[in-house]
Coordinates of N, CA and C and ligand atoms in Angstrom, one line a residue:
M2 N -5.1 -8.8 30.1 CA -5.9 -7.8 29.7 C -6.6 -6.9 30.7
S3 N -6.4 -5.6 30.8 CA -7.5 -5.1 31.7 C -9.0 -5.0 31.1
A4 N -9.7 -4.9 31.7 CA -11.3 -4.9 31.3 C -11.8 -3.8 30.7
P5 N -12.3 -4.0 29.3 CA -12.6 -3.0 28.4 C -13.6 -1.8 28.9
T6 N -13.6 -0.6 28.8 CA -14.3 0.2 29.1 C -15.5 0.8 28.0
C7 N -15.1 0.4 26.9 CA -15.7 0.9 25.8 C -17.1 0.1 25.9
L8 N -18.0 0.5 25.7 CA -19.5 -0.1 25.4 C -19.5 -1.3 24.4
F9 N -18.9 -0.9 23.4 CA -18.8 -2.0 21.9 C -17.7 -2.9 22.3
C10 N -16.7 -2.7 23.1 CA -15.8 -3.4 23.6 C -16.3 -4.5 24.4
K11 N -17.0 -4.1 25.3 CA -17.7 -5.0 25.9 C -18.8 -6.1 25.5
I12 N -19.3 -5.5 24.3 CA -20.3 -6.5 23.7 C -19.5 -7.5 23.1
V13 N -18.1 -7.2 22.3 CA -17.2 -8.1 21.8 C -16.7 -9.0 23.0
A14 N -16.5 -8.4 24.2 CA -16.1 -9.6 25.1 C -17.1 -10.4 25.8
G15 N -18.5 -9.9 25.4 CA -19.8 -10.4 25.9 C -20.1 -10.1 27.3
T16 N -19.6 -9.1 27.9 CA -19.7 -8.9 29.3 C -21.1 -7.7 29.0
I17 N -21.2 -7.1 28.0 CA -22.8 -6.7 27.8 C -23.7 -7.5 26.7
P18 N -24.5 -7.9 26.9 CA -25.3 -8.8 26.1 C -26.0 -7.9 24.9
A19 N -25.8 -8.7 23.5 CA -26.4 -8.0 22.4 C -27.0 -9.3 21.8
T20 N -27.9 -9.1 20.7 CA -28.4 -9.9 19.9 C -27.5 -10.2 18.5
L21 N -26.7 -10.9 18.9 CA -25.7 -11.4 17.4 C -26.3 -11.8 16.3
V22 N -26.1 -11.3 15.0 CA -26.6 -11.8 13.9 C -25.5 -12.4 12.9
A23 N -24.2 -12.0 13.2 CA -23.5 -12.6 12.3 C -22.0 -12.3 12.8
E24 N -21.0 -13.1 12.6 CA -19.3 -13.0 13.1 C -18.7 -13.4 12.0
S25 N -17.3 -12.9 11.8 CA -16.3 -13.2 10.8 C -15.2 -13.1 11.7
D26 N -14.0 -13.2 11.0 CA -12.6 -13.2 11.5 C -12.4 -12.0 12.5
H27 N -12.8 -11.0 12.0 CA -12.3 -9.7 12.5 C -13.8 -8.6 12.8
S28 N -14.7 -8.9 12.7 CA -16.2 -8.1 12.8 C -16.9 -9.0 13.4
V29 N -18.1 -8.1 14.2 CA -19.3 -8.9 14.8 C -20.4 -7.7 14.4
A30 N -21.5 -8.6 14.2 CA -22.7 -7.7 13.8 C -23.9 -8.2 14.9
F31 N -24.7 -7.1 15.4 CA -25.7 -7.4 16.3 C -26.5 -6.3 16.0
R32 N -27.8 -6.4 16.9 CA -29.2 -5.7 16.5 C -29.1 -4.3 17.3
D33 N -29.0 -3.0 16.5 CA -29.2 -1.9 17.2 C -30.6 -1.8 18.3
I34 N -29.8 -1.5 19.5 CA -30.9 -1.5 20.9 C -32.1 -0.3 20.5
D35 N -31.9 0.1 19.6 CA -33.1 1.4 19.3 C -33.1 1.4 18.1
P36 N -33.7 0.5 17.1 CA -33.7 0.2 15.4 C -34.7 1.6 14.9
Q37 N -34.0 1.9 13.9 CA -34.7 3.0 13.2 C -35.2 2.7 11.8
A38 N -35.3 1.5 11.7 CA -35.9 0.7 10.4 C -36.1 -0.8 10.7
P39 N -37.1 -1.6 10.0 CA -37.2 -2.8 10.2 C -36.0 -3.8 10.5
S40 N -35.0 -3.6 9.9 CA -33.7 -4.2 9.9 C -32.7 -3.3 10.2
H41 N -32.0 -3.2 11.4 CA -31.0 -2.2 11.8 C -30.1 -2.7 12.6
V42 N -28.8 -3.3 11.8 CA -27.7 -3.9 12.7 C -26.5 -3.3 12.4
L43 N -25.9 -3.1 13.7 CA -24.5 -2.7 13.6 C -23.3 -3.8 13.4
V44 N -22.5 -3.2 12.6 CA -21.4 -4.1 12.0 C -20.1 -3.3 12.6
I45 N -19.3 -4.0 13.9 CA -18.0 -3.3 14.3 C -16.8 -4.6 14.4
P46 N -15.6 -3.8 14.1 CA -14.5 -4.4 14.3 C -14.3 -5.0 15.7
R47 N -13.7 -6.2 15.8 CA -13.3 -6.8 17.1 C -12.4 -5.8 18.0
R48 N -11.3 -5.4 17.2 CA -10.3 -4.5 17.8 C -11.0 -3.2 17.8
H49 N -10.8 -2.6 18.9 CA -11.2 -1.1 18.7 C -10.2 -0.1 17.9
V50 N -11.2 0.5 17.3 CA -10.5 2.0 16.7 C -11.7 2.5 16.9
Q51 N -11.3 4.2 16.8 CA -12.6 5.1 17.1 C -13.6 5.4 16.0
N52 N -13.2 5.1 14.5 CA -14.1 5.5 13.5 C -13.5 4.8 12.4
V53 N -14.3 4.8 11.5 CA -14.0 4.1 10.0 C -12.8 4.9 9.2
G54 N -12.5 5.8 9.8 CA -11.2 6.5 9.2 C -10.2 5.7 9.7
E55 N -10.1 5.7 11.1 CA -9.0 5.0 11.6 C -9.0 3.5 11.2
L56 N -10.2 2.8 11.2 CA -10.2 1.6 10.4 C -9.5 1.6 9.3
A57 N -9.9 2.3 8.3 CA -9.3 2.2 7.2 C -7.8 2.0 7.0
E58 N -7.0 2.3 8.0 CA -5.8 2.0 8.3 C -5.5 0.9 8.3
H59 N -6.3 -0.2 8.3 CA -6.2 -1.6 8.4 C -7.0 -2.2 7.5
P60 N -6.6 -2.2 6.0 CA -7.5 -2.5 5.0 C -8.2 -3.9 5.0
A61 N -7.5 -5.0 5.7 CA -8.0 -6.2 5.5 C -9.3 -6.3 6.6
R62 N -8.8 -5.3 8.0 CA -10.3 -5.3 8.9 C -11.3 -4.5 8.3
L63 N -10.7 -3.3 7.3 CA -11.8 -2.6 6.9 C -12.9 -3.6 5.7
A64 N -12.2 -4.2 4.7 CA -12.7 -5.0 4.1 C -13.6 -6.1 4.6
D65 N -13.4 -6.5 5.6 CA -13.7 -7.8 6.3 C -15.3 -7.0 7.0
L66 N -14.9 -5.9 7.3 CA -16.3 -5.3 8.1 C -17.3 -5.0 6.9
F67 N -17.0 -4.4 5.9 CA -17.7 -4.5 4.8 C -18.3 -5.5 4.0
R68 N -17.5 -6.7 4.4 CA -18.3 -7.9 3.6 C -19.0 -8.4 4.5
L69 N -18.9 -8.1 5.9 CA -19.8 -9.0 6.7 C -21.2 -8.1 6.8
A70 N -21.2 -6.8 6.4 CA -22.2 -5.9 6.3 C -23.4 -6.2 5.1
A71 N -22.2 -6.6 4.0 CA -23.0 -7.1 2.8 C -23.7 -8.5 2.9
R72 N -22.9 -9.5 3.8 CA -23.6 -10.6 4.3 C -24.9 -10.6 5.0
V73 N -24.6 -9.5 6.0 CA -25.9 -9.3 6.8 C -26.9 -8.8 6.3
A74 N -26.9 -8.0 5.2 CA -27.9 -7.5 4.4 C -28.4 -8.5 3.6
D75 N -27.9 -9.3 3.0 CA -28.4 -10.4 2.3 C -29.3 -11.4 3.3
E76 N -28.5 -11.5 4.4 CA -29.3 -12.7 5.3 C -30.5 -11.9 5.9
E77 N -30.7 -10.5 5.8 CA -31.9 -9.7 6.3 C -32.7 -9.7 5.5
G78 N -32.6 -10.3 4.0 CA -33.4 -10.1 2.9 C -33.7 -9.0 2.2
L79 N -32.5 -8.3 2.5 CA -32.7 -6.7 1.8 C -32.4 -6.3 0.4
D80 N -33.0 -7.4 -0.2 CA -32.6 -7.5 -1.6 C -33.1 -6.3 -2.8
R81 N -33.9 -5.2 -2.0 CA -34.4 -4.0 -2.5 C -33.5 -3.1 -2.5
G82 N -32.5 -3.3 -1.2 CA -31.9 -2.0 -1.1 C -31.6 -1.8 0.6
Y83 N -30.3 -1.4 0.5 CA -30.2 -0.9 2.3 C -29.5 0.4 2.3
R84 N -29.1 0.9 3.5 CA -28.2 1.9 3.7 C -27.1 1.5 4.7
L85 N -25.9 2.1 4.0 CA -24.9 1.7 5.3 C -24.4 3.3 5.5
V86 N -24.3 3.3 7.0 CA -24.4 4.8 7.4 C -22.9 4.4 8.6
A87 N -21.9 5.5 8.3 CA -21.0 5.7 9.6 C -20.8 7.0 10.2
N88 N -21.6 7.3 10.9 CA -21.5 8.2 11.5 C -20.1 9.0 12.2
T89 N -19.4 10.1 11.8 CA -18.3 9.9 12.2 C -17.8 11.4 13.1
G90 N -17.8 11.3 14.3 CA -17.4 12.6 15.1 C -18.7 13.0 15.4
S91 N -18.7 13.8 16.6 CA -19.7 14.4 17.1 C -20.9 15.2 16.2
E92 N -20.2 16.1 15.3 CA -21.1 16.8 14.3 C -21.9 15.5 13.6
G93 N -21.1 14.8 13.5 CA -21.4 13.8 12.2 C -22.6 12.5 12.8
G94 N -22.7 13.1 14.0 CA -24.0 12.0 15.0 C -23.2 10.5 15.5
Q95 N -21.9 10.6 15.7 CA -21.3 9.6 16.1 C -21.7 9.8 17.8
V96 N -22.3 8.9 18.2 CA -22.1 8.4 20.1 C -21.4 7.5 20.5
V97 N -21.1 6.5 19.8 CA -20.5 5.6 20.4 C -18.9 5.4 19.9
F98 N -17.9 5.6 19.9 CA -16.7 6.2 19.7 C -15.5 4.8 19.4
H99 N -16.5 3.8 19.2 CA -15.9 2.5 18.7 C -16.5 2.2 17.0
A100 N -15.5 2.3 16.0 CA -16.0 2.2 14.8 C -17.2 1.1 14.5
H101 N -18.2 1.9 13.8 CA -19.2 0.8 13.6 C -20.0 1.4 12.0
V102 N -20.5 0.3 11.3 CA -21.4 1.0 10.3 C -23.1 0.2 10.6
H103 N -23.8 1.4 10.4 CA -25.1 0.9 10.5 C -25.7 0.3 9.1
V104 N -26.2 -1.0 9.3 CA -27.2 -1.5 8.1 C -28.5 -1.2 8.1
L105 N -29.4 -0.5 7.6 CA -30.4 0.1 7.7 C -31.2 -0.7 6.7
G106 N -32.5 -1.1 6.6 CA -33.3 -1.7 5.4 C -34.4 -2.0 6.1
G107 N -35.4 -2.4 5.1 CA -36.8 -3.0 5.0 C -37.8 -1.8 4.8
R108 N -37.1 -0.4 4.7 CA -38.2 0.5 4.4 C -37.5 1.4 3.4
R109 N -38.2 2.3 2.5 CA -37.7 3.4 1.8 C -36.8 4.4 2.4
M110 N -35.7 4.4 2.3 CA -34.9 5.5 3.0 C -34.8 6.7 2.3
G111 N -35.0 7.9 3.0 CA -35.4 9.5 2.6 C -33.9 9.9 2.4
W112 N -33.7 10.8 1.4 CA -32.7 11.7 1.0 C -32.9 13.0 1.0
P113 N -32.1 14.3 1.6 CA -30.9 14.0 2.4 C -31.5 13.4 3.7
P114 N -30.2 13.0 4.4 CA -30.4 12.4 5.9 C -30.4 13.7 6.6
G115 N -31.1 13.5 7.7 CA -31.2 14.4 8.8 C -30.0 14.9 9.4
Ligands
LIG12 P1 -24.1 6.2 16.7 O1 -24.7 7.4 16.8 O2 -22.4 6.2 17.4 O3 -23.5 6.3 15.0 O4 -24.2 5.0 17.1 C1 -24.5 4.2 18.0 C2 -25.8 3.2 18.1 O5 -25.4 2.3 18.9 C3 -27.0 3.8 18.4 O6 -27.9 3.6 17.1 C4 -27.7 3.2 19.7 O7 -29.0 2.9 19.3 C5 -26.7 1.9 19.7 N1 -26.7 1.5 21.2 C6 -26.2 2.1 21.9 N2 -26.1 1.8 23.2 C7 -26.5 0.2 22.5 C8 -26.4 -0.8 23.4 O8 -26.0 -1.1 24.6 N3 -26.6 -2.3 22.8 C9 -26.9 -2.2 21.3 N4 -27.4 -3.3 20.9 N5 -27.0 -0.6 20.3 C10 -26.7 0.0 21.2
LIG13 ZN1 -14.4 -0.3 21.7

């Protein structure tokens, strides 16, 4: 297989370092490089798809990702609540076009989001 060009595919492959916090069959969780909350973890599918809409075409992988996100929140001690965010498309704030869900917690979240 050729070397991946996608940033998050490189993290999955281990060619770019990341602080991994949890792993499952289909998903990997690692700390965001620019945390926006005391806990800020990204959960991504191992296999490249552009966004969570595309991931929904693969229900087992989608469910695995959300299970891992819930496990991360539990392990981070976010028992008072947390926020899952899936920025989708450029106007949705997506910068990295490999599907991911942000797990944010450890502070009170504002609403509406910016
Ligand atoms: P998006 O805006 O696409 O939803 O989120 C992309 C996230 O990836 C951002 O929160 C950004 O801080 C994070 N990020 C970008 N580059 C890296 C990196 O090299 N390592 C890690 N751990 N996170 C990154
Ligand atoms: Zn990728």
